[in-house]
Amino acid sequence: MIDHVTVNVRDYQRSKAFYDRTLAPLGIKLVAEFGTVGGYGRGDKPELWIGGGKTTFQTVEQLRIITPMHIALIALSRADVDAFYKAALEAGATDHGAPGLREMYHPGYYGAFVLDPDGHNLEAVHHSAG
């Protein structure tokens, strides 16, 4: 249903370094870059973009406040969730929920949550039958 998502960041180089390290355990890497905008994906298609600066549809006033959003990324295994969490903390993330089962969502929901440098809530999640 969704082709791609873009999140605003205050400091593109800082966020790029953070996302490079944090997403690597999930097999996600920077696949496109245009100035202070970078797109991440598992293959050649970027699906998660980060951007430092005004886009064509924004005003300068809209960039003064970055509203944090929640982004959940698919992990291919529980070990990948664990590795994502560890890499994110090492890259400077704030802990927002250690890896573990979240059975309130469903019995096989295994996820971890961190806050990026701009307060965006990143999650790695692996779904299994339980």
XYZ file of C-alpha atoms in Angstrom:
130
model
C 0.000 0.000 0.000
C 2.788 2.488 0.835
C 5.606 2.955 -1.665
C 7.945 5.033 0.508
C 8.104 7.316 3.535
C 10.251 10.411 4.154
C 11.138 11.744 7.601
C 12.656 15.118 8.344
C 15.908 15.289 10.280
C 17.715 18.297 11.730
C 21.265 17.233 10.866
C 21.466 15.091 7.736
C 25.066 13.904 8.181
C 24.465 12.905 11.823
C 21.244 11.099 10.943
C 22.798 9.413 7.910
C 25.591 7.996 10.089
C 22.982 6.852 12.637
C 20.716 5.171 10.062
C 23.668 3.557 8.251
C 24.725 1.800 11.473
C 21.247 1.110 12.833
C 19.696 -0.360 9.687
C 22.679 -2.494 8.626
C 21.685 -5.477 10.838
C 18.328 -5.548 9.031
C 20.019 -5.737 5.622
C 18.886 -2.186 4.840
C 21.369 0.264 3.334
C 21.596 3.660 1.687
C 20.708 3.104 -1.975
C 20.115 6.664 -3.218
C 21.295 10.093 -2.202
C 20.544 13.582 -3.469
C 22.319 16.289 -1.489
C 20.851 16.193 2.003
C 18.279 13.499 1.221
C 19.026 9.789 1.418
C 16.924 6.731 0.624
C 17.311 3.346 2.335
C 16.184 -0.072 1.125
C 16.995 -3.790 1.064
C 17.463 -3.844 -2.693
C 17.892 -1.058 -5.205
C 14.587 0.654 -4.349
C 14.621 3.186 -1.518
C 11.609 2.838 0.783
C 12.649 4.937 3.779
C 13.995 8.414 3.077
C 15.567 10.871 5.489
C 15.843 14.514 4.564
C 17.612 17.453 6.088
C 16.056 20.571 4.683
C 12.979 21.926 2.980
C 11.258 19.857 0.329
C 9.085 21.212 -2.464
C 5.875 20.652 -0.495
C 7.022 22.230 2.784
C 7.413 25.723 4.098
C 10.335 26.925 6.207
C 7.923 27.331 9.140
C 6.982 23.637 8.958
C 10.607 22.634 9.488
C 11.067 24.545 12.727
C 9.376 21.714 14.639
C 10.025 18.109 13.697
C 7.089 15.979 14.758
C 8.378 12.532 15.700
C 6.781 9.612 13.921
C 6.752 5.852 14.420
C 8.427 3.737 11.762
C 8.283 -0.060 12.043
C 10.772 -2.000 9.916
C 10.473 -5.683 9.073
C 13.187 -7.867 10.576
C 13.815 -11.254 8.979
C 14.472 -12.931 12.337
C 14.404 -12.307 16.072
C 18.212 -12.206 15.981
C 17.959 -9.319 13.502
C 15.704 -7.454 15.949
C 18.300 -7.961 18.675
C 21.133 -6.818 16.371
C 19.134 -3.742 15.282
C 18.582 -2.741 18.908
C 22.243 -3.194 19.833
C 23.478 -1.288 16.753
C 21.009 1.533 17.374
C 22.112 2.005 20.976
C 25.767 1.936 19.891
C 24.930 4.586 17.264
C 23.459 6.878 19.931
C 19.773 5.924 20.027
C 17.673 6.253 23.147
C 16.170 3.000 24.410
C 12.408 2.962 23.960
C 11.717 -0.757 24.475
C 14.195 -3.636 24.617
C 13.777 -6.634 22.309
C 11.054 -8.985 23.378
C 7.647 -10.450 22.738
C 4.758 -8.012 22.565
C 1.928 -10.525 22.933
C -0.641 -7.754 23.325
C -0.299 -7.327 19.539
C -0.218 -11.078 18.757
C 1.633 -14.104 20.204
C 4.515 -14.038 17.693
C 5.170 -10.275 17.718
C 8.837 -9.740 18.606
C 10.049 -6.173 18.485
C 12.454 -3.556 19.773
C 12.046 0.220 19.906
C 14.557 3.092 19.893
C 14.397 6.838 19.430
C 16.631 8.326 16.740
C 18.503 11.661 17.166
C 15.341 13.610 16.255
C 12.976 11.587 18.442
C 11.519 9.380 15.699
C 10.420 6.052 17.184
C 12.115 3.298 15.163
C 11.004 -0.265 15.616
C 12.332 -3.521 14.233
C 9.701 -6.253 14.293
C 9.629 -9.932 13.430
C 6.314 -11.734 13.137
C 6.149 -15.458 13.738
C 3.394 -17.947 14.458
C 4.285 -17.875 18.117
